[in-house]
Short mmCIF file of C-alpha atoms in Angstrom, two decimals:
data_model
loop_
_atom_site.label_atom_id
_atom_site.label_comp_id
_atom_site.label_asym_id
_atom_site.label_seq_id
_atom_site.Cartn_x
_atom_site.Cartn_y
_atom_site.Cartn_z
CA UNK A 27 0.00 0.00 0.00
CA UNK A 28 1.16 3.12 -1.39
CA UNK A 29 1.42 6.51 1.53
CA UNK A 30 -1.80 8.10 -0.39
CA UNK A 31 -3.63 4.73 0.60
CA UNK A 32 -2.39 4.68 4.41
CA UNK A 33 -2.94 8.63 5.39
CA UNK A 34 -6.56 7.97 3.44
CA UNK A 35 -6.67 5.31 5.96
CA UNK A 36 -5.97 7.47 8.40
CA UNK A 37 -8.26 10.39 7.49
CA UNK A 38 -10.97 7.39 7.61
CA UNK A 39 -10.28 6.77 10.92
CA UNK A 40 -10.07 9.59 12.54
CA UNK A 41 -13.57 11.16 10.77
CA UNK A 42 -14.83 7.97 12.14
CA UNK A 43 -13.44 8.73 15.55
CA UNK A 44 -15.04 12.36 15.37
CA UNK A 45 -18.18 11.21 14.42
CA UNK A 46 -18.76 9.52 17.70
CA UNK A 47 -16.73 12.04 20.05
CA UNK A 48 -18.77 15.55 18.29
CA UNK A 49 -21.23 16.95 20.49
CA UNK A 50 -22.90 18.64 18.15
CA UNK A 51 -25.14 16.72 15.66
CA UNK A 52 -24.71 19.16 12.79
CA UNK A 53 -20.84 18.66 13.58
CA UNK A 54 -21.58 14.77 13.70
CA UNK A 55 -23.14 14.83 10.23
CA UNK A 56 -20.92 16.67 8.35
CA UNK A 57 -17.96 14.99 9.46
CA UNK A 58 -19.53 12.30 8.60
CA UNK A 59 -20.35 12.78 4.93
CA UNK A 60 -16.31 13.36 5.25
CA UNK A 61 -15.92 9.74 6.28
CA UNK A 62 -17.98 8.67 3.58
CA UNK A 63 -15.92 10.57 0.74
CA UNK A 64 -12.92 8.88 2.45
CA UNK A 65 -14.83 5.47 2.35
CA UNK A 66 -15.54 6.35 -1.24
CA UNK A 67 -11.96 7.09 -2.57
CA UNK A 68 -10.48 4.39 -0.56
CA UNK A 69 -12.81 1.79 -2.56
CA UNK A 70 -11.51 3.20 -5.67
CA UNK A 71 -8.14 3.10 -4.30
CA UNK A 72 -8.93 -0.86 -4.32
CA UNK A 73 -9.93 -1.41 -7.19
CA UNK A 74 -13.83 -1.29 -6.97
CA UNK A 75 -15.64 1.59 -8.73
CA UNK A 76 -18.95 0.37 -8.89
CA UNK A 77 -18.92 -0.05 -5.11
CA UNK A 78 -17.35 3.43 -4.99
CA UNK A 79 -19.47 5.36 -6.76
CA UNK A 80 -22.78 3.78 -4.61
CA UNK A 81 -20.49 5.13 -1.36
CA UNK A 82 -20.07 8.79 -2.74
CA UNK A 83 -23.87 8.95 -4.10
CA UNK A 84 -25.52 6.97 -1.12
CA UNK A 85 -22.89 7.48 1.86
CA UNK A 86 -21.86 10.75 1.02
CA UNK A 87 -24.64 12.43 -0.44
CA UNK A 88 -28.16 11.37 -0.06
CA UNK A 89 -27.17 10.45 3.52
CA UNK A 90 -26.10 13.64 4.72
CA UNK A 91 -29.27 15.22 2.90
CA UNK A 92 -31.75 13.06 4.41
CA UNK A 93 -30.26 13.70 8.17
CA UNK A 94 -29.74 17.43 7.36
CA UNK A 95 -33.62 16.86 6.75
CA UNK A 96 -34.27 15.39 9.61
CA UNK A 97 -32.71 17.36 11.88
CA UNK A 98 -34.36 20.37 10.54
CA UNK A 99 -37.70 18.88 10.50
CA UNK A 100 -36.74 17.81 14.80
CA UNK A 101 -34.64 19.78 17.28
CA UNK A 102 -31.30 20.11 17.30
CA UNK A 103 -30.33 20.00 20.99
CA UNK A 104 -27.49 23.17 22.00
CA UNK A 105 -24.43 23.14 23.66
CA UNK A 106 -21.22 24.51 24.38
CA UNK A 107 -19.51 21.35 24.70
CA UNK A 108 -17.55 20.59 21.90
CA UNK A 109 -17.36 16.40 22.69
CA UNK A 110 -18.94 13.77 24.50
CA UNK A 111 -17.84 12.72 27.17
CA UNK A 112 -15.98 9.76 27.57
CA UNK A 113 -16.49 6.97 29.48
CA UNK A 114 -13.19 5.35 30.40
CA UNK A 115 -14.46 1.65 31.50
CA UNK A 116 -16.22 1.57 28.53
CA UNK A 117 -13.00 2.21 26.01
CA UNK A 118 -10.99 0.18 27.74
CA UNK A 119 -12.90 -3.02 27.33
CA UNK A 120 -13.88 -1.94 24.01
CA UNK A 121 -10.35 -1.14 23.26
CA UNK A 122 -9.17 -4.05 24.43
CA UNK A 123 -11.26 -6.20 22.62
CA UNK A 124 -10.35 -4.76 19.27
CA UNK A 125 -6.50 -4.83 19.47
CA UNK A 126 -7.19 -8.25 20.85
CA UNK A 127 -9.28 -8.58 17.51
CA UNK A 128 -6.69 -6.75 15.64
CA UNK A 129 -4.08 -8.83 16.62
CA UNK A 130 -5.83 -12.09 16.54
CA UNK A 131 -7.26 -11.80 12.84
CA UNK A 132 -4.80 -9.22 11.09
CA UNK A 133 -1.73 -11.12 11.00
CA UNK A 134 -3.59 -13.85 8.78
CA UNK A 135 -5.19 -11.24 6.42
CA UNK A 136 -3.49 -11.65 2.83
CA UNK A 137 -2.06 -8.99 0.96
CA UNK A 138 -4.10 -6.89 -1.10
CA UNK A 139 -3.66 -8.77 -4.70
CA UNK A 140 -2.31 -11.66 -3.51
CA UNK A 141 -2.93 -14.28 -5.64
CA UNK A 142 -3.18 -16.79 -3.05
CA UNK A 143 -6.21 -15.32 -1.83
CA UNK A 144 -9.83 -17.63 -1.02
CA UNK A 145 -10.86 -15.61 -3.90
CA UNK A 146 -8.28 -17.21 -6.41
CA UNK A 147 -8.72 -20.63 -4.37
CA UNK A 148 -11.43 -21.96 -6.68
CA UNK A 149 -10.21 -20.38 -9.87
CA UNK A 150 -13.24 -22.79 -12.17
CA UNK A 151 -15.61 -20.34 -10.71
CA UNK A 152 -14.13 -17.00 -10.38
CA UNK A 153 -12.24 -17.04 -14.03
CA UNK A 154 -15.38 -18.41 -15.51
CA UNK A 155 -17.27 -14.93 -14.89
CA UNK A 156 -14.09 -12.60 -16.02
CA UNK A 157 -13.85 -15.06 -19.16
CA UNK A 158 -17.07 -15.78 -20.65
CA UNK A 159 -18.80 -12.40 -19.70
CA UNK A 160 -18.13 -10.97 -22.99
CA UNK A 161 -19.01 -13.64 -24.68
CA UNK A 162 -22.48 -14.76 -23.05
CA UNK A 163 -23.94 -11.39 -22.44
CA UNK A 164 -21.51 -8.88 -24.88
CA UNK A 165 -21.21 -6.83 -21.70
CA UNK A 166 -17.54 -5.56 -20.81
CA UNK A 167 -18.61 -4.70 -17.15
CA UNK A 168 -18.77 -8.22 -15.42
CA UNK A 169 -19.63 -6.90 -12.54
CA UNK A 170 -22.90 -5.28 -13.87
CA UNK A 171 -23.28 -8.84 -16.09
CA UNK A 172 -23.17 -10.34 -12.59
CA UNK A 173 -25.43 -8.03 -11.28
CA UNK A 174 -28.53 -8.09 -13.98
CA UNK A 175 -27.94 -11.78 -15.89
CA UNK A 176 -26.02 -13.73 -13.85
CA UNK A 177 -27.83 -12.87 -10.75
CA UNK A 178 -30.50 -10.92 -12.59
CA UNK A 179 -33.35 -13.20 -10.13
CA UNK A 180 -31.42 -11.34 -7.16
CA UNK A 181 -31.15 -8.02 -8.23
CA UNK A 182 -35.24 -8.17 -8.86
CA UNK A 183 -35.39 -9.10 -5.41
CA UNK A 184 -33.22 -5.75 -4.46
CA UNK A 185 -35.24 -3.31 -6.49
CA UNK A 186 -38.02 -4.75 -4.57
CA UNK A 187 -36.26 -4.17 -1.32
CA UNK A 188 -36.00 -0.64 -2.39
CA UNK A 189 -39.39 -0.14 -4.01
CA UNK A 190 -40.82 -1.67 -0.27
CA UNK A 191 -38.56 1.05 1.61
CA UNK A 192 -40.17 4.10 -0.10
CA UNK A 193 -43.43 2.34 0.66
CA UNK A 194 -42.93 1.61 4.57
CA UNK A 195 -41.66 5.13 4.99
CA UNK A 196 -45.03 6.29 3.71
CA UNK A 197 -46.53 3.52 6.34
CA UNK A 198 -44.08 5.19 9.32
CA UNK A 199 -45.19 8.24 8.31
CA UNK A 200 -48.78 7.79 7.88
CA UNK A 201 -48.70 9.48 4.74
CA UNK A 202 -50.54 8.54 1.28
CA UNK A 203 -48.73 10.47 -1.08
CA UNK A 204 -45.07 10.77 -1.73
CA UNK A 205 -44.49 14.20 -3.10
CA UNK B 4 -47.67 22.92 9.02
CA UNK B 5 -47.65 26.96 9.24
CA UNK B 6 -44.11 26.05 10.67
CA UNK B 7 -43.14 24.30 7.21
CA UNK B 8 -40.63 26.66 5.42
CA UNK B 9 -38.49 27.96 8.03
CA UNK B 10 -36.30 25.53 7.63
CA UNK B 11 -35.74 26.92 4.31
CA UNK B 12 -32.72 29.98 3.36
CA UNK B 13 -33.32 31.61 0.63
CA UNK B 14 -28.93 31.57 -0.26
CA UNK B 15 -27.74 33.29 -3.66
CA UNK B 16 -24.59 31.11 -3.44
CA UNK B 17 -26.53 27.90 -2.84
CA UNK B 18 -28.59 28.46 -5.44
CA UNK B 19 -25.97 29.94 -7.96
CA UNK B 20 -24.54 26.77 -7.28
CA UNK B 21 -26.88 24.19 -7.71
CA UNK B 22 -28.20 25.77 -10.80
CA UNK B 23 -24.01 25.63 -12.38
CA UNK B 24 -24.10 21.80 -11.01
CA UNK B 25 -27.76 20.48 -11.59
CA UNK B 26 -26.93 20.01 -15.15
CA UNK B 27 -23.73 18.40 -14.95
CA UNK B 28 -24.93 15.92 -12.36
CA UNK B 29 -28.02 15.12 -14.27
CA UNK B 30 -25.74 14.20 -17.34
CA UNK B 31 -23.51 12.92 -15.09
CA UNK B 32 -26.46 10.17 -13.72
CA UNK B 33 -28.19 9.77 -16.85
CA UNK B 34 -24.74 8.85 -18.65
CA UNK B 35 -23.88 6.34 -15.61
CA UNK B 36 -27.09 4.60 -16.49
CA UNK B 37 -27.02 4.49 -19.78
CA UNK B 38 -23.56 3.28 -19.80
CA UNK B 39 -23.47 0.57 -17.03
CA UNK B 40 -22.66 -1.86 -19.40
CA UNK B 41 -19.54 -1.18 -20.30
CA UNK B 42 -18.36 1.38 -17.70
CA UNK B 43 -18.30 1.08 -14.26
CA UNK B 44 -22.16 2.27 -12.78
CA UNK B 45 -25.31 1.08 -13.87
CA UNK B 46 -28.96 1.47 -12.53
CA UNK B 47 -28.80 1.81 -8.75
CA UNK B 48 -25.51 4.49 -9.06
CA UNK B 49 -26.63 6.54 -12.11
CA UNK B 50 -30.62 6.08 -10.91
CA UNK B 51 -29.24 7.64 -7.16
CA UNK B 52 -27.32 10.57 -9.09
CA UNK B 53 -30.35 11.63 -11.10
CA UNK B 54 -32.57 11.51 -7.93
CA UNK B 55 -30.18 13.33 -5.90
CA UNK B 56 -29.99 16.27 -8.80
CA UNK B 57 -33.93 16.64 -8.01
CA UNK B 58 -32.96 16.83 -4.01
CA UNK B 59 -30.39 19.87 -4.80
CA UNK B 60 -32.95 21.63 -6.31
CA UNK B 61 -35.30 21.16 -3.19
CA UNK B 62 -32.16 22.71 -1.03
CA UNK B 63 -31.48 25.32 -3.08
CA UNK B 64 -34.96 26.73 -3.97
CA UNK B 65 -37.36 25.25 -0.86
CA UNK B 66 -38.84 21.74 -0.65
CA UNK B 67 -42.67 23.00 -1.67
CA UNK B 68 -42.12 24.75 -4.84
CA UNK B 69 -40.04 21.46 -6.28
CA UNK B 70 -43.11 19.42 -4.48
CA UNK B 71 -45.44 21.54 -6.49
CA UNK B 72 -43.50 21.41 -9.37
CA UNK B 73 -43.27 17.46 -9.08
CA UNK B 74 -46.77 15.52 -9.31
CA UNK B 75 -47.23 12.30 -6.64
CA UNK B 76 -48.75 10.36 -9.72
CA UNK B 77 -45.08 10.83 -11.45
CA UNK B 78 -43.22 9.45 -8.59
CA UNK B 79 -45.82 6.80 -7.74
CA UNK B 80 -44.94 6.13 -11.52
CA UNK B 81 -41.53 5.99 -11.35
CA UNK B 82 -41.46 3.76 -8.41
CA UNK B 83 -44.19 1.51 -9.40
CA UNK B 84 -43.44 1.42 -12.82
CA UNK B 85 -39.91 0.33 -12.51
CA UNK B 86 -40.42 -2.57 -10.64
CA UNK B 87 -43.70 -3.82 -13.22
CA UNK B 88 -41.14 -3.09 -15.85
CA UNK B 89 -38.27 -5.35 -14.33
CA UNK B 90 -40.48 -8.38 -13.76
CA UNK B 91 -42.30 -7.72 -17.12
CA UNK B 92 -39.17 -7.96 -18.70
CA UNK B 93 -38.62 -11.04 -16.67
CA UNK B 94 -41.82 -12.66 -17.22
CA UNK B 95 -41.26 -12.05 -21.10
CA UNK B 96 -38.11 -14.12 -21.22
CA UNK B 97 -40.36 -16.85 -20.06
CA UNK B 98 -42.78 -15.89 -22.71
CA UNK B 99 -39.89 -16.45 -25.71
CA UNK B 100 -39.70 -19.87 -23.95
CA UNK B 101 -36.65 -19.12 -21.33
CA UNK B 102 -36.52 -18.98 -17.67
CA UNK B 103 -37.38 -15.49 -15.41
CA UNK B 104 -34.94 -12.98 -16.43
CA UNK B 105 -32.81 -15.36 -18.73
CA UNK B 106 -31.53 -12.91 -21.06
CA UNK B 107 -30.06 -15.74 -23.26
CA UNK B 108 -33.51 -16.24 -25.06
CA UNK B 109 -32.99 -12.70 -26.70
CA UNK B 110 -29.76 -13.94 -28.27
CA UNK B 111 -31.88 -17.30 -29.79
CA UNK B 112 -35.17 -15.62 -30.62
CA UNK B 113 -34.40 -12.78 -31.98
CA UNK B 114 -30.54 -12.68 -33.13
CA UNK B 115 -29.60 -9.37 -30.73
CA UNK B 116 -26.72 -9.61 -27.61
CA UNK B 117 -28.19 -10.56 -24.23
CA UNK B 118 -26.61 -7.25 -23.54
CA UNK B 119 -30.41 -4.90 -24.21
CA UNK B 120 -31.89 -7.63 -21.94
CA UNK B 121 -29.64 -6.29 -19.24
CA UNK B 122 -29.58 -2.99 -20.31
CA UNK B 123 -33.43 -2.23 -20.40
CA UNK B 124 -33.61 -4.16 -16.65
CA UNK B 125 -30.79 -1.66 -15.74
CA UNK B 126 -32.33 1.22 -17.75
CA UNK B 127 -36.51 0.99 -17.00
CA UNK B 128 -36.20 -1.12 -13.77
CA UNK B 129 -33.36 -0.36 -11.49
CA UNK B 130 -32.62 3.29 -12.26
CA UNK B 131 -36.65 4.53 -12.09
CA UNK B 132 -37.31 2.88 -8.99
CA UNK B 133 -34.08 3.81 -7.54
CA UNK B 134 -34.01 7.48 -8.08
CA UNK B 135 -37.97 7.31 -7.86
CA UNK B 136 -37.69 6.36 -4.06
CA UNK B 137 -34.69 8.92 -3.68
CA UNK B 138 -36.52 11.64 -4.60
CA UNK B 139 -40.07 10.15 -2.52
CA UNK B 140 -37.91 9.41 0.82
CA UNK B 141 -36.80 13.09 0.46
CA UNK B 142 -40.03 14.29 0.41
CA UNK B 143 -42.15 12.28 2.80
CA UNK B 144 -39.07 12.74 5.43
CA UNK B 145 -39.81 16.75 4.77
CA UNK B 146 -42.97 16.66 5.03
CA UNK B 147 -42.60 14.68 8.10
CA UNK B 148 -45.06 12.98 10.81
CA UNK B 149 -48.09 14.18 11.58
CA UNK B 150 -49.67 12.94 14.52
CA UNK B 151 -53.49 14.10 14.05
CA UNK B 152 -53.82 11.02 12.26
CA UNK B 153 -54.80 7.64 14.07
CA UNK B 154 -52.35 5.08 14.41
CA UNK B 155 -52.82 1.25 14.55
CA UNK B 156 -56.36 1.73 13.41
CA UNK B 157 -57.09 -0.78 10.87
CA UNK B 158 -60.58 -1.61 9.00
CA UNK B 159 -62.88 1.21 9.20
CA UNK B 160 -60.64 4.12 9.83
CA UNK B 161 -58.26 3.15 7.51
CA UNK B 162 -60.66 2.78 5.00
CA UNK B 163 -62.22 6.17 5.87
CA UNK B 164 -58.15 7.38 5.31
CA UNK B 165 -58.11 5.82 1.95
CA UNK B 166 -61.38 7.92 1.31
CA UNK B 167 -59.91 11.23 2.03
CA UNK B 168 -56.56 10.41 -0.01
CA UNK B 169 -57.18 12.29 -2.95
CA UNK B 170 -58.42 15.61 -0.85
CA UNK B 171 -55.36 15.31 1.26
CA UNK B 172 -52.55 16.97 -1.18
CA UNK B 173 -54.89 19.76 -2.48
CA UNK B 174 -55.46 20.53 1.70
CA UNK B 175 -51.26 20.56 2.15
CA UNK B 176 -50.73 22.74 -0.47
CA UNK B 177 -53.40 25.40 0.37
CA UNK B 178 -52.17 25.07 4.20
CA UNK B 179 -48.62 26.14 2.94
CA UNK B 180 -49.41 28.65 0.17
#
């Protein structure tokens, strides 16, 4: 990994980190739309636009609109504290229990492009999408072949997922209309 | 509702803005879902992008004249419509003598790439539902919860709101003018 990759790393975390420790919540959601650009450019960093671009548009943008909404539309509680407090039992345990995470399952984490990744480990499946996409569908993205023929039954089964979200927020909402 | 619009500031940068981007991003979306195929993107990415072009204009010039300007039966289209499309489109690969959504059938029926299977699914499914429900969560979350109405009532008084459906909308919008 390449400097760029490990201070975006670093920028991730410590947006992350600010998120929680921000007092106030208009504070709390801008830095978080921050983390989510982060999140964003770090997928691209590895190689996965598709996934990127859903992170910028969905993380970073609608996100941050729709609680920007919502705390307009509710109160936004004021204070002169700049942070939560911290509760020091609670950090510690958690604390402990991630580096004990950290140093339990990063050591065995492969290299990013390693070709002796799981992913490579069954090499009839995996090539078979990167070969024959072109072929069977005349798509160059595989990953959107994947998405709508391979998997097209799936993806039907996502758009509904989203189609029954609008819906139940009219339900919450007791509302009848959408616009 | 009296209370409705002060959340709203009128901003001559915000609005200078949006009205620069708004075109760009619009491209921007409609390109991503046009070209999902053979570009990184697709329907859910480039659907989001065109919704959230529709949400910058609610920021920039107030969430009830882009209501006004935007019809419920257009949205209820979009979001409706996309998914009838997607499992029409499915259902017809059955019809040409395939399985749901086998795109394969296009290639042995009628001579094309499986590709316009995926692309219309992408196209008139994902990306009208997508930024469909984009732009309807934006608006039902601004116009919010109101708590006149009864909750956990079912048979009658739902039925009676059913009735009163069509009248509600004209009543919001004289409340706010």
């Amino acid at each position: 990994m390449s400097l760029f990759a490990y201070s975006l790393v670093i920028f991730i975390l410590a947006t992350a980190v600010a998120t929680v420790l921000f007092r106030d919540v208009l504070s709390v959601i801008i830095v978080f739309g921050a983390y989510s650009l982060g999140m964003a450019i770090l997928y691209t960093f590895l190689l996965a636009p598709d996934v990127a671009m859903t992170e910028a548009a969905i993380g970073a943008g609608v996100t941050t609109l729709l609680l920007l909404l919502t705390i307009a539309r509710t109160t936004r509680p004021t204070t002169d504290a700049l942070r939560e407090r911290i509760h020091v039992p609670a950090v510690v345990v958690v604390g402990a229990f991630v580096l004990l995470l950290c140093t339990a399952v990063l050591p065995d984490m492969y290299p990013v492009g390693s070709t002796s990744t799981p992913v490579w480990s069954n090499p009839d499946v995996t090539q078979h999408y990167i070969t024959e996409t072109y072929e069977q569908t005349g798509v160059e993205n595989a990953v959107t072949s994947v998405l709508a023929a391979y998997r097209g039954f799936d993806t039907f089964g996502e758009a509904v997922v989203v189609f029954a979200a609008g819906v139940s927020t009219l339900l919450v909402l007791k509302r009848e209309v959408f616009a | 509702m009296s209370d409705y619009d002060d959340t709203y500031t009128e901003s001559q940068v915000i609005m200078t803005a949006v009205k620069i981007i708004a075109p760009f991003t619009l491209t921007y979306g409609l390109f991503m879902t046009f070209h999902g195929g053979d570009a990184p993107g697709g329907g859910f990415q480039g659907g989001t992008i065109v919704g959230v072009t529709v949400l910058m204009l609610a920021f920039a010039f107030g969430i009830e004249p882009t209501r006004q300007w935007l019809k419920n039966s257009v949205l209820t289209g979009l979001v409706a419509g996309g998914v009838v499309i997607f499992g029409a489109i499915g259902l017809g690969m059955i019809a040409l003598g395939g399985d749901f959504l086998e795109f394969t059938m296009l290639k042995e029926v009628f001579h094309i790439k499986p590709k316009w299977g995926l692309e219309a699914v992408e196209i008139a499914g994902i990306s009208l539902i997508v930024s469909g429900v984009i732009i309807s969560l934006f608006f039902t979350m601004a116009a919010g919860f109101s708590p006149e109405r009864p909750s956990g009532t079912g048979g009658i008084s739902s039925a009676d709101n059913a009735a009163e459906g069509p009248d509600s909308p004209v009543a919001e919008v004289g409340d706010d003018d």
